[in-house]
GROMACS .gro file of C-alpha atoms in nm:
model
  479
    1MET     CA    1  -0.337  -1.261   2.194
    2GLY     CA    2  -0.711  -1.376   2.228
    3LYS     CA    3  -0.941  -1.504   1.976
    4GLU     CA    4  -1.087  -1.131   1.889
    5LEU     CA    5  -1.061  -1.028   1.531
    6LYS     CA    6  -0.893  -0.725   1.686
    7LEU     CA    7  -0.571  -0.672   1.883
    8PRO     CA    8  -0.606  -0.595   2.250
    9ARG     CA    9  -0.577  -0.203   2.339
   10SER     CA   10  -0.441  -0.024   2.582
   11LYS     CA   11  -0.328   0.329   2.730
   12PRO     CA   12  -0.002   0.428   2.600
   13GLU     CA   13   0.183   0.476   2.972
   14GLU     CA   14   0.047   0.122   3.067
   15GLN     CA   15   0.292   0.020   2.798
   16GLY     CA   16   0.570   0.219   2.889
   17VAL     CA   17   0.483   0.486   2.602
   18ALA     CA   18   0.469   0.829   2.644
   19SER     CA   19   0.146   1.009   2.506
   20ARG     CA   20   0.358   1.345   2.435
   21SER     CA   21   0.584   1.116   2.206
   22VAL     CA   22   0.284   1.016   1.984
   23LEU     CA   23   0.161   1.361   1.980
   24ASP     CA   24   0.490   1.503   1.868
   25PHE     CA   25   0.508   1.230   1.575
   26ILE     CA   26   0.165   1.355   1.477
   27ASP     CA   27   0.269   1.703   1.498
   28GLY     CA   28   0.581   1.627   1.273
   29VAL     CA   29   0.356   1.425   1.026
   30GLU     CA   30   0.116   1.720   0.975
   31ARG     CA   31   0.365   1.967   0.985
   32GLU     CA   32   0.564   1.819   0.724
   33LYS     CA   33   0.244   1.740   0.544
   34LEU     CA   34   0.359   1.375   0.477
   35GLY     CA   35  -0.003   1.265   0.387
   36LEU     CA   36  -0.044   0.950   0.625
   37HIS     CA   37  -0.390   0.755   0.606
   38SER     CA   38  -0.344   0.590   0.914
   39PHE     CA   39  -0.123   0.439   1.186
   40ILE     CA   40  -0.119   0.205   1.465
   41LEU     CA   41   0.151   0.165   1.728
   42LEU     CA   42   0.163  -0.177   1.917
   43ARG     CA   43   0.394  -0.209   2.240
   44HIS     CA   44   0.380  -0.540   2.425
   45GLY     CA   45   0.130  -0.665   2.174
   46GLN     CA   46  -0.117  -0.381   2.253
   47ALA     CA   47  -0.231  -0.106   2.036
   48VAL     CA   48  -0.143   0.199   2.225
   49ALA     CA   49  -0.214   0.442   1.946
   50GLU     CA   50  -0.414   0.456   1.647
   51GLY     CA   51  -0.584   0.685   1.430
   52TRP     CA   52  -0.713   0.751   1.059
   53TRP     CA   53  -0.701   1.039   0.867
   54SER     CA   54  -1.074   1.121   0.742
   55PRO     CA   55  -1.197   1.055   0.462
   56TYR     CA   56  -0.977   0.708   0.534
   57GLU     CA   57  -1.150   0.462   0.750
   58ARG     CA   58  -1.028   0.185   0.980
   59GLU     CA   59  -1.261  -0.060   0.811
   60LEU     CA   60  -1.115   0.001   0.441
   61PRO     CA   61  -0.820  -0.206   0.304
   62HIS     CA   62  -0.538  -0.014   0.162
   63LEU     CA   63  -0.335  -0.093  -0.131
   64LEU     CA   64   0.007  -0.214  -0.015
   65PHE     CA   65   0.229  -0.196  -0.303
   66SER     CA   66   0.565  -0.351  -0.196
   67LEU     CA   67   0.466  -0.434   0.127
   68SER     CA   68   0.288  -0.713  -0.041
   69LYS     CA   69   0.629  -0.875  -0.094
   70SER     CA   70   0.661  -0.942   0.303
   71PHE     CA   71   0.352  -1.152   0.262
   72THR     CA   72   0.478  -1.359  -0.011
   73SER     CA   73   0.796  -1.409   0.188
   74THR     CA   74   0.583  -1.554   0.472
   75ALA     CA   75   0.390  -1.790   0.223
   76ILE     CA   76   0.751  -1.939   0.121
   77GLY     CA   77   0.856  -1.989   0.447
   78LEU     CA   78   0.545  -2.168   0.531
   79ALA     CA   79   0.576  -2.388   0.225
   80ALA     CA   80   0.932  -2.471   0.305
   81GLN     CA   81   0.826  -2.576   0.675
   82GLU     CA   82   0.630  -2.786   0.504
   83GLY     CA   83   0.854  -2.943   0.281
   84LYS     CA   84   0.684  -2.849  -0.029
   85LEU     CA   85   0.993  -2.656  -0.154
   86SER     CA   86   1.331  -2.602  -0.038
   87LEU     CA   87   1.509  -2.216  -0.065
   88ASP     CA   88   1.800  -2.407  -0.230
   89ASP     CA   89   1.567  -2.531  -0.529
   90LEU     CA   90   1.689  -2.392  -0.870
   91VAL     CA   91   1.411  -2.168  -1.017
   92ILE     CA   92   1.440  -2.342  -1.340
   93SER     CA   93   1.344  -2.654  -1.175
   94TYR     CA   94   0.986  -2.529  -1.131
   95PHE     CA   95   0.969  -2.427  -1.511
   96PRO     CA   96   1.084  -2.729  -1.753
   97GLU     CA   97   0.852  -2.638  -2.025
   98GLU     CA   98   0.998  -2.299  -2.038
   99THR     CA   99   1.348  -2.353  -2.024
  100THR     CA  100   1.367  -2.634  -2.285
  101GLU     CA  101   1.570  -2.404  -2.532
  102ALA     CA  102   1.923  -2.234  -2.421
  103ILE     CA  103   1.845  -2.057  -2.072
  104ALA     CA  104   2.010  -1.699  -2.006
  105SER     CA  105   2.364  -1.690  -1.853
  106ASN     CA  106   2.388  -1.771  -1.493
  107MET     CA  107   1.988  -1.850  -1.488
  108GLY     CA  108   2.060  -2.237  -1.425
  109GLU     CA  109   2.226  -2.092  -1.097
  110LEU     CA  110   1.930  -1.906  -0.968
  111ARG     CA  111   1.790  -2.028  -0.645
  112ILE     CA  112   1.473  -1.940  -0.466
  113ARG     CA  113   1.704  -1.811  -0.196
  114HIS     CA  114   1.839  -1.528  -0.447
  115LEU     CA  115   1.474  -1.464  -0.557
  116LEU     CA  116   1.401  -1.383  -0.177
  117SER     CA  117   1.691  -1.162  -0.112
  118MET     CA  118   1.678  -0.952  -0.407
  119SER     CA  119   2.044  -1.105  -0.523
  120THR     CA  120   1.932  -1.288  -0.870
  121GLY     CA  121   2.201  -1.085  -1.032
  122HIS     CA  122   2.007  -0.887  -1.295
  123ALA     CA  123   2.129  -0.540  -1.375
  124THR     CA  124   1.788  -0.364  -1.406
  125ASP     CA  125   1.449  -0.438  -1.252
  126THR     CA  126   1.274  -0.715  -1.446
  127MET     CA  127   0.893  -0.616  -1.389
  128PRO     CA  128   0.859  -0.327  -1.634
  129PRO     CA  129   0.952  -0.541  -1.943
  130MET     CA  130   0.768  -0.842  -1.773
  131ARG     CA  131   0.437  -0.613  -1.755
  132ASP     CA  132   0.473  -0.520  -2.117
  133SER     CA  133   0.463  -0.898  -2.233
  134GLU     CA  134   0.234  -1.169  -2.276
  135ASN     CA  135   0.392  -1.433  -2.025
  136TRP     CA  136   0.554  -1.256  -1.722
  137ALA     CA  137   0.740  -1.580  -1.626
  138VAL     CA  138   0.863  -1.660  -1.952
  139THR     CA  139   0.967  -1.292  -2.008
  140PHE     CA  140   1.191  -1.331  -1.667
  141LEU     CA  141   1.338  -1.665  -1.751
  142SER     CA  142   1.443  -1.504  -2.071
  143MET     CA  143   1.625  -1.191  -1.910
  144PRO     CA  144   1.992  -1.191  -1.899
  145ILE     CA  145   2.149  -1.229  -1.562
  146GLU     CA  146   2.468  -1.029  -1.556
  147HIS     CA  147   2.605  -1.119  -1.202
  148PRO     CA  148   2.647  -1.464  -1.068
  149PRO     CA  149   2.339  -1.509  -0.839
  150GLY     CA  150   2.369  -1.405  -0.462
  151THR     CA  151   2.668  -1.152  -0.520
  152HIS     CA  152   2.471  -0.857  -0.622
  153PHE     CA  153   2.180  -0.666  -0.465
  154LEU     CA  154   1.899  -0.505  -0.690
  155TYR     CA  155   1.534  -0.441  -0.600
  156ASN     CA  156   1.382  -0.649  -0.846
  157THR     CA  157   0.990  -0.705  -0.830
  158GLY     CA  158   0.996  -0.941  -1.116
  159ALA     CA  159   1.145  -1.174  -0.854
  160THR     CA  160   0.878  -1.167  -0.600
  161TYR     CA  161   0.631  -1.277  -0.883
  162MET     CA  162   0.862  -1.564  -0.963
  163LEU     CA  163   0.796  -1.661  -0.591
  164SER     CA  164   0.421  -1.650  -0.629
  165VAL     CA  165   0.448  -1.866  -0.973
  166ILE     CA  166   0.678  -2.132  -0.760
  167LEU     CA  167   0.457  -2.121  -0.487
  168TYR     CA  168   0.160  -2.210  -0.709
  169ARG     CA  169   0.364  -2.465  -0.895
  170ALA     CA  170   0.493  -2.633  -0.571
  171THR     CA  171   0.161  -2.620  -0.391
  172GLY     CA  172  -0.119  -2.624  -0.626
  173GLU     CA  173  -0.272  -2.273  -0.444
  174GLN     CA  174  -0.268  -1.931  -0.538
  175LEU     CA  175  -0.073  -1.694  -0.272
  176LEU     CA  176  -0.369  -1.571  -0.082
  177ASP     CA  177  -0.537  -1.919  -0.100
  178PHE     CA  178  -0.228  -2.080   0.037
  179LEU     CA  179  -0.203  -1.823   0.314
  180GLN     CA  180  -0.565  -1.835   0.412
  181PRO     CA  181  -0.568  -2.130   0.663
  182ARG     CA  182  -0.216  -2.090   0.763
  183LEU     CA  183  -0.179  -1.689   0.825
  184PHE     CA  184  -0.482  -1.505   0.760
  185ASP     CA  185  -0.736  -1.765   0.975
  186PRO     CA  186  -0.529  -1.780   1.265
  187LEU     CA  187  -0.429  -1.385   1.289
  188ARG     CA  188  -0.801  -1.324   1.197
  189MET     CA  189  -0.723  -1.119   0.878
  190THR     CA  190  -1.033  -1.067   0.686
  191ASP     CA  191  -1.097  -0.966   0.323
  192MET     CA  192  -0.753  -0.996   0.184
  193THR     CA  193  -0.772  -0.945  -0.193
  194THR     CA  194  -0.492  -0.885  -0.475
  195ILE     CA  195  -0.437  -0.843  -0.835
  196VAL     CA  196  -0.368  -1.083  -1.082
  197SER     CA  197  -0.115  -1.138  -1.372
  198PRO     CA  198  -0.247  -1.200  -1.742
  199GLN     CA  199  -0.171  -1.541  -1.656
  200GLY     CA  200  -0.406  -1.527  -1.355
  201ILE     CA  201  -0.122  -1.572  -1.113
  202HIS     CA  202  -0.118  -1.368  -0.773
  203VAL     CA  203   0.134  -1.087  -0.848
  204GLY     CA  204   0.333  -1.132  -0.515
  205GLY     CA  205   0.550  -0.798  -0.532
  206PHE     CA  206   0.275  -0.550  -0.540
  207GLY     CA  207  -0.121  -0.543  -0.540
  208ILE     CA  208  -0.224  -0.693  -0.187
  209SER     CA  209  -0.494  -0.486   0.005
  210ALA     CA  210  -0.525  -0.532   0.409
  211ARG     CA  211  -0.642  -0.333   0.656
  212THR     CA  212  -0.416  -0.125   0.883
  213GLU     CA  213  -0.439  -0.365   1.175
  214ASP     CA  214  -0.380  -0.692   0.976
  215VAL     CA  215  -0.065  -0.524   0.860
  216ALA     CA  216   0.014  -0.455   1.241
  217LYS     CA  217  -0.066  -0.833   1.303
  218LEU     CA  218   0.173  -0.957   1.049
  219GLY     CA  219   0.441  -0.723   1.218
  220GLN     CA  220   0.349  -0.869   1.577
  221LEU     CA  221   0.378  -1.262   1.456
  222TYR     CA  222   0.758  -1.152   1.354
  223LEU     CA  223   0.793  -0.977   1.642
  224GLN     CA  224   0.683  -1.294   1.832
  225ARG     CA  225   0.940  -1.471   1.657
  226GLY     CA  226   0.664  -1.688   1.493
  227ILE     CA  227   0.426  -1.760   1.756
  228TRP     CA  228   0.037  -1.662   1.768
  229ASP     CA  229  -0.193  -1.727   2.052
  230GLY     CA  230   0.052  -1.989   2.202
  231ALA     CA  231   0.074  -2.177   1.863
  232ARG     CA  232   0.370  -2.186   1.607
  233ILE     CA  233   0.275  -2.054   1.286
  234LEU     CA  234   0.634  -1.945   1.136
  235SER     CA  235   0.964  -2.137   1.251
  236GLU     CA  236   1.192  -1.934   1.435
  237GLU     CA  237   1.465  -1.991   1.200
  238TRP     CA  238   1.244  -1.867   0.928
  239VAL     CA  239   1.191  -1.560   1.106
  240GLU     CA  240   1.540  -1.520   1.221
  241GLU     CA  241   1.681  -1.577   0.839
  242ALA     CA  242   1.387  -1.366   0.667
  243THR     CA  243   1.449  -1.054   0.887
  244SER     CA  244   1.838  -1.082   0.916
  245LYS     CA  245   2.101  -0.909   0.654
  246GLN     CA  246   2.126  -1.173   0.356
  247VAL     CA  247   2.292  -0.940   0.137
  248SER     CA  248   2.469  -0.608   0.139
  249ASN     CA  249   2.261  -0.291  -0.001
  250GLY     CA  250   2.468   0.009   0.082
  251VAL     CA  251   2.728   0.177   0.343
  252ASP     CA  252   2.540   0.488   0.447
  253PRO     CA  253   2.474   0.423   0.836
  254GLU     CA  254   2.195   0.711   0.831
  255ASN     CA  255   2.001   0.568   0.509
  256ASP     CA  256   1.722   0.319   0.633
  257TRP     CA  257   1.769   0.149   0.260
  258GLU     CA  258   2.118   0.081   0.314
  259GLN     CA  259   2.109  -0.150   0.631
  260GLY     CA  260   2.102  -0.471   0.462
  261TYR     CA  261   1.796  -0.680   0.278
  262GLY     CA  262   1.672  -1.027   0.416
  263TYR     CA  263   1.387  -1.198   0.234
  264GLN     CA  264   1.180  -0.941   0.138
  265PHE     CA  265   1.217  -0.745   0.435
  266TRP     CA  266   1.442  -0.420   0.490
  267ARG     CA  267   1.699  -0.396   0.781
  268SER     CA  268   1.639  -0.053   0.908
  269ARG     CA  269   1.846   0.176   1.155
  270HIS     CA  270   1.622   0.043   1.414
  271GLY     CA  271   1.489  -0.295   1.363
  272TYR     CA  272   1.354  -0.437   1.030
  273ARG     CA  273   1.046  -0.357   0.800
  274GLY     CA  274   0.843  -0.420   0.497
  275ASP     CA  275   0.750  -0.112   0.327
  276GLY     CA  276   0.580  -0.038  -0.008
  277ALA     CA  277   0.544   0.288  -0.258
  278PHE     CA  278   0.377   0.609  -0.121
  279GLY     CA  279   0.466   0.478   0.242
  280GLN     CA  280   0.307   0.183   0.345
  281TYR     CA  281   0.484   0.046   0.653
  282CYS     CA  282   0.515  -0.265   0.854
  283VAL     CA  283   0.809  -0.174   1.121
  284VAL     CA  284   0.912  -0.417   1.366
  285LEU     CA  285   1.114  -0.308   1.632
  286PRO     CA  286   1.251  -0.607   1.866
  287GLU     CA  287   1.481  -0.406   2.110
  288GLN     CA  288   1.153  -0.189   2.185
  289ASP     CA  289   0.898  -0.478   2.151
  290ALA     CA  290   0.700  -0.261   1.952
  291VAL     CA  291   0.530  -0.273   1.590
  292ILE     CA  292   0.432   0.043   1.387
  293ALA     CA  293   0.208   0.002   1.091
  294ILE     CA  294   0.148   0.278   0.867
  295THR     CA  295  -0.074   0.375   0.541
  296SER     CA  296  -0.010   0.650   0.346
  297GLY     CA  297   0.025   0.866   0.032
  298LEU     CA  298   0.374   1.029   0.080
  299GLY     CA  299   0.655   1.127  -0.134
  300ASN     CA  300   0.950   1.112   0.091
  301MET     CA  301   0.931   0.752   0.240
  302GLY     CA  302   1.246   0.825   0.448
  303LYS     CA  303   1.096   1.139   0.653
  304VAL     CA  304   0.822   0.937   0.821
  305LEU     CA  305   1.074   0.684   0.936
  306ASP     CA  306   1.305   1.005   1.052
  307LEU     CA  307   1.011   1.120   1.264
  308ALA     CA  308   0.919   0.759   1.427
  309TRP     CA  309   1.300   0.766   1.505
  310GLU     CA  310   1.317   1.116   1.666
  311HIS     CA  311   1.005   1.067   1.856
  312LEU     CA  312   0.828   0.750   1.924
  313LEU     CA  313   1.170   0.533   2.007
  314PRO     CA  314   1.266   0.775   2.289
  315GLY     CA  315   0.921   0.761   2.422
  316MET     CA  316   0.905   0.380   2.493
  317LYS     CA  317   1.030   0.311   2.824
  318PRO     CA  318   1.122  -0.018   2.977
  319GLU     CA  319   0.839  -0.001   3.242
  320ALA     CA  320   0.483   0.146   3.272
  321ILE     CA  321   0.520   0.517   3.322
  322PRO     CA  322   0.292   0.720   3.538
  323ILE     CA  323  -0.020   0.853   3.335
  324ASP     CA  324  -0.036   1.206   3.247
  325GLU     CA  325  -0.406   1.275   3.238
  326ALA     CA  326  -0.401   1.595   3.047
  327GLU     CA  327  -0.187   1.456   2.786
  328GLN     CA  328  -0.339   1.128   2.755
  329SER     CA  329  -0.663   1.328   2.690
  330MET     CA  330  -0.520   1.534   2.469
  331LEU     CA  331  -0.369   1.246   2.241
  332THR     CA  332  -0.715   1.063   2.284
  333GLU     CA  333  -0.899   1.365   2.128
  334ARG     CA  334  -0.606   1.468   1.863
  335LEU     CA  335  -0.650   1.067   1.746
  336LYS     CA  336  -1.028   1.118   1.688
  337SER     CA  337  -1.012   1.428   1.521
  338LEU     CA  338  -0.742   1.335   1.261
  339ALA     CA  339  -0.848   1.451   0.893
  340TYR     CA  340  -0.804   1.611   0.546
  341ALA     CA  341  -1.068   1.898   0.572
  342PRO     CA  342  -1.252   1.954   0.268
  343ALA     CA  343  -1.279   2.266   0.080
  344ASN     CA  344  -1.485   2.519   0.256
  345LYS     CA  345  -1.851   2.548   0.141
  346SER     CA  346  -1.915   2.743  -0.160
  347GLU     CA  347  -2.194   2.949  -0.293
  348THR     CA  348  -2.320   2.834  -0.697
  349PRO     CA  349  -2.242   3.118  -0.895
  350SER     CA  350  -2.554   3.238  -1.119
  351SER     CA  351  -2.363   3.147  -1.429
  352ALA     CA  352  -2.369   2.779  -1.336
  353GLU     CA  353  -2.731   2.761  -1.438
  354ARG     CA  354  -2.657   2.758  -1.804
  355TRP     CA  355  -2.423   2.465  -1.745
  356SER     CA  356  -2.609   2.286  -1.507
  357GLY     CA  357  -2.726   1.901  -1.606
  358GLN     CA  358  -2.631   1.989  -1.969
  359THR     CA  359  -2.491   1.696  -2.137
  360TYR     CA  360  -2.138   1.729  -2.290
  361SER     CA  361  -2.006   1.483  -2.556
  362ILE     CA  362  -1.661   1.391  -2.479
  363GLU     CA  363  -1.390   1.345  -2.725
  364SER     CA  364  -1.204   1.011  -2.770
  365ASN     CA  365  -1.017   0.924  -2.412
  366PRO     CA  366  -0.856   0.644  -2.273
  367ALA     CA  367  -1.099   0.614  -2.011
  368CYS     CA  368  -1.356   0.540  -2.278
  369ILE     CA  369  -1.629   0.845  -2.108
  370GLU     CA  370  -1.862   0.936  -2.386
  371THR     CA  371  -2.068   1.157  -2.216
  372LEU     CA  372  -2.077   1.382  -1.898
  373ALA     CA  373  -2.304   1.606  -1.704
  374VAL     CA  374  -2.276   1.787  -1.386
  375SER     CA  375  -2.594   1.930  -1.206
  376PHE     CA  376  -2.574   2.212  -0.965
  377VAL     CA  377  -2.926   2.212  -0.835
  378SER     CA  378  -2.901   2.102  -0.456
  379GLU     CA  379  -2.652   2.187  -0.214
  380ASN     CA  380  -2.421   1.902  -0.337
  381ALA     CA  381  -2.315   1.866  -0.716
  382VAL     CA  382  -2.388   1.561  -0.886
  383ILE     CA  383  -2.172   1.446  -1.176
  384ARG     CA  384  -2.317   1.199  -1.430
  385TYR     CA  385  -2.116   1.030  -1.692
  386CYS     CA  386  -2.145   0.715  -1.939
  387ASP     CA  387  -1.856   0.496  -2.061
  388HIS     CA  388  -1.804   0.151  -2.172
  389LEU     CA  389  -1.947  -0.011  -1.879
  390GLY     CA  390  -2.248   0.217  -1.873
  391GLU     CA  391  -2.395   0.515  -1.695
  392HIS     CA  392  -2.247   0.630  -1.318
  393SER     CA  393  -2.336   0.910  -1.097
  394LEU     CA  394  -2.120   1.078  -0.832
  395THR     CA  395  -2.206   1.304  -0.562
  396ILE     CA  396  -1.987   1.569  -0.465
  397GLY     CA  397  -1.978   1.694  -0.121
  398ASN     CA  398  -1.970   2.073  -0.034
  399GLY     CA  399  -1.784   2.170   0.282
  400GLU     CA  400  -1.773   1.770   0.359
  401TRP     CA  401  -1.666   1.442   0.199
  402ILE     CA  402  -1.911   1.214   0.032
  403LYS     CA  403  -1.835   0.859   0.002
  404ASN     CA  404  -1.908   0.713  -0.348
  405VAL     CA  405  -1.824   0.395  -0.541
  406ILE     CA  406  -1.720   0.399  -0.908
  407ALA     CA  407  -1.747   0.101  -1.154
  408THR     CA  408  -1.405   0.053  -1.317
  409SER     CA  409  -1.257  -0.235  -1.526
  410GLU     CA  410  -1.041  -0.289  -1.252
  411GLY     CA  411  -1.320  -0.349  -1.022
  412ASP     CA  412  -1.529  -0.105  -0.774
  413LEU     CA  413  -1.333   0.197  -0.674
  414ARG     CA  414  -1.433   0.363  -0.332
  415VAL     CA  415  -1.367   0.741  -0.335
  416ALA     CA  416  -1.444   1.027  -0.121
  417THR     CA  417  -1.518   1.365  -0.317
  418GLY     CA  418  -1.564   1.735  -0.206
  419GLY     CA  419  -1.588   2.024  -0.468
  420ALA     CA  420  -1.592   2.407  -0.450
  421TRP     CA  421  -1.613   2.693  -0.716
  422THR     CA  422  -1.294   2.886  -0.754
  423ASP     CA  423  -1.451   3.134  -1.019
  424ASP     CA  424  -1.762   3.147  -1.204
  425GLN     CA  425  -1.661   2.905  -1.457
  426THR     CA  426  -1.415   2.679  -1.261
  427TYR     CA  427  -1.552   2.375  -1.021
  428GLU     CA  428  -1.252   2.205  -0.878
  429VAL     CA  429  -1.338   1.848  -0.752
  430THR     CA  430  -1.076   1.669  -0.479
  431THR     CA  431  -1.107   1.273  -0.501
  432TRP     CA  432  -0.947   1.081  -0.265
  433LEU     CA  433  -0.938   0.713  -0.358
  434ILE     CA  434  -0.986   0.594  -0.003
  435GLU     CA  435  -0.874   0.235  -0.030
  436MET     CA  436  -0.547   0.340  -0.187
  437PRO     CA  437  -0.262   0.636  -0.147
  438PHE     CA  438  -0.400   0.861  -0.428
  439LYS     CA  439  -0.556   1.181  -0.405
  440ASP     CA  440  -0.680   1.347  -0.773
  441THR     CA  441  -0.813   1.686  -0.828
  442TRP     CA  442  -1.072   1.710  -1.145
  443THR     CA  443  -1.094   2.084  -1.237
  444PHE     CA  444  -1.422   2.137  -1.435
  445ARG     CA  445  -1.363   2.445  -1.705
  446PHE     CA  446  -1.675   2.570  -1.835
  447GLU     CA  447  -1.638   2.803  -2.144
  448GLY     CA  448  -1.942   2.877  -2.375
  449ASN     CA  449  -2.037   2.541  -2.513
  450ASN     CA  450  -1.746   2.354  -2.437
  451LEU     CA  451  -1.584   2.174  -2.118
  452ASN     CA  452  -1.263   2.098  -2.035
  453VAL     CA  453  -1.161   1.866  -1.736
  454ALA     CA  454  -0.785   1.877  -1.617
  455VAL     CA  455  -0.684   1.602  -1.391
  456GLU     CA  456  -0.360   1.633  -1.148
  457ARG     CA  457  -0.246   1.358  -0.896
  458GLU     CA  458  -0.094   1.514  -0.604
  459LEU     CA  459   0.193   1.241  -0.558
  460SER     CA  460   0.565   1.181  -0.670
  461VAL     CA  461   0.580   1.040  -0.978
  462ILE     CA  462   0.676   0.628  -0.996
  463PRO     CA  463   0.655   0.513  -1.330
  464GLY     CA  464   0.396   0.245  -1.368
  465LEU     CA  465   0.226   0.332  -1.032
  466SER     CA  466   0.168   0.704  -1.034
  467ASP     CA  467  -0.088   0.648  -1.340
  468PHE     CA  468  -0.266   0.396  -1.156
  469LEU     CA  469  -0.637   0.420  -1.208
  470LEU     CA  470  -0.577   0.820  -1.286
  471LEU     CA  471  -0.838   0.955  -1.511
  472PRO     CA  472  -0.736   1.129  -1.822
  473ASP     CA  473  -0.787   1.507  -1.911
  474LEU     CA  474  -1.112   1.538  -2.096
  475LYS     CA  475  -1.246   1.777  -2.356
  476GLY     CA  476  -1.612   1.823  -2.465
  477SER     CA  477  -1.900   2.023  -2.601
  478LEU     CA  478  -2.263   2.050  -2.539
  479GLN     CA  479  -2.474   1.807  -2.755
   0.00000   0.00000   0.00000
């Protein structure tokens, strides 16, 4: 690897990958309507195929959800290398003030390696009650542990948060700050961000945002057994341990979630991976010397892996293969044209004159939106609204996506919007949250002096995740 910000590029066949196999993968993804946002395929350290479905973009980071866990695991490995902690350290040794009273059964036997391997012994994920509490770490420490640590697998996001807290207490640095000089700088990863807990701790188990290429770089580092640009970043022993089966999580040989679990990495039918809700993937394939990085907004996480196994793996050959100019040209054009099409251009009905630019008083709602107006005087509609943060406006594309930035209490939210009239009283706006998996539909129904806005999110329901930054339904009347 060179010193460039981006990974080196190559034609697929030069690295032994058939262009047809990538085309078949894309065909399958689009036929199944899986909702991919981006992917990069690396072979022998070279990016041989990559694409972003518009309105998603190469340079925008994407929320990784639980793929964040693999970054947290990497930080623990680095801290262990530096002697700042040991995987055999007892968890309670980092929380002397929080564990002065009698601790939960088995808590005294819980070690860092149990947090890493999701073998804490809990019967249920600790994160839901933690998120409902004032102090996440204290809540974790007070919860019963039903099984002896190390004997029982349970996917437990609260355990990863505790790794982030321990890292902070062992090093004095927050997760991303610790990783900056040790991982992000040498791999040229930029603009990494995360959400934090009420105590100001980087959450670790979810919430990191990164570009697709930076996800691919993490996979390539592990594929290279911890070496980057000829320098050792991670010890080979750590890479081996972290990506090997540390605990059993099922027996179905065809289920990619039952092949064993390492240190915040899943074993797969082929290779291993970090993954996150709605289809965020960093798949490492040592036998093929390949990495697949994916961001998406899909509900069926297994299907995209099935398609990768079905199409991409057979297309990888040990040596360079003859170039098929026609197939390669077809793939190049296909990758350039990946897109989710906006609704067709629509004519503004004459009835819209009555409502255009009129201000509606909005009933009390969780988003604190007080007033709202929609103007239809130009080709693109403009939505103006007022909430507790001030006044805002969004331009809605007509037959195209238009990028907007929405100010929220969680920070600026980048979206792409397009709208169309579905009848004389109904205006439908599609809103892509282009740094996240989500696509929302806002249906504006104008009836006399009243306005109703129905909001729907096109994603499978995952409690606590599916409603993230989801606008509530709104009701209003003309002022």
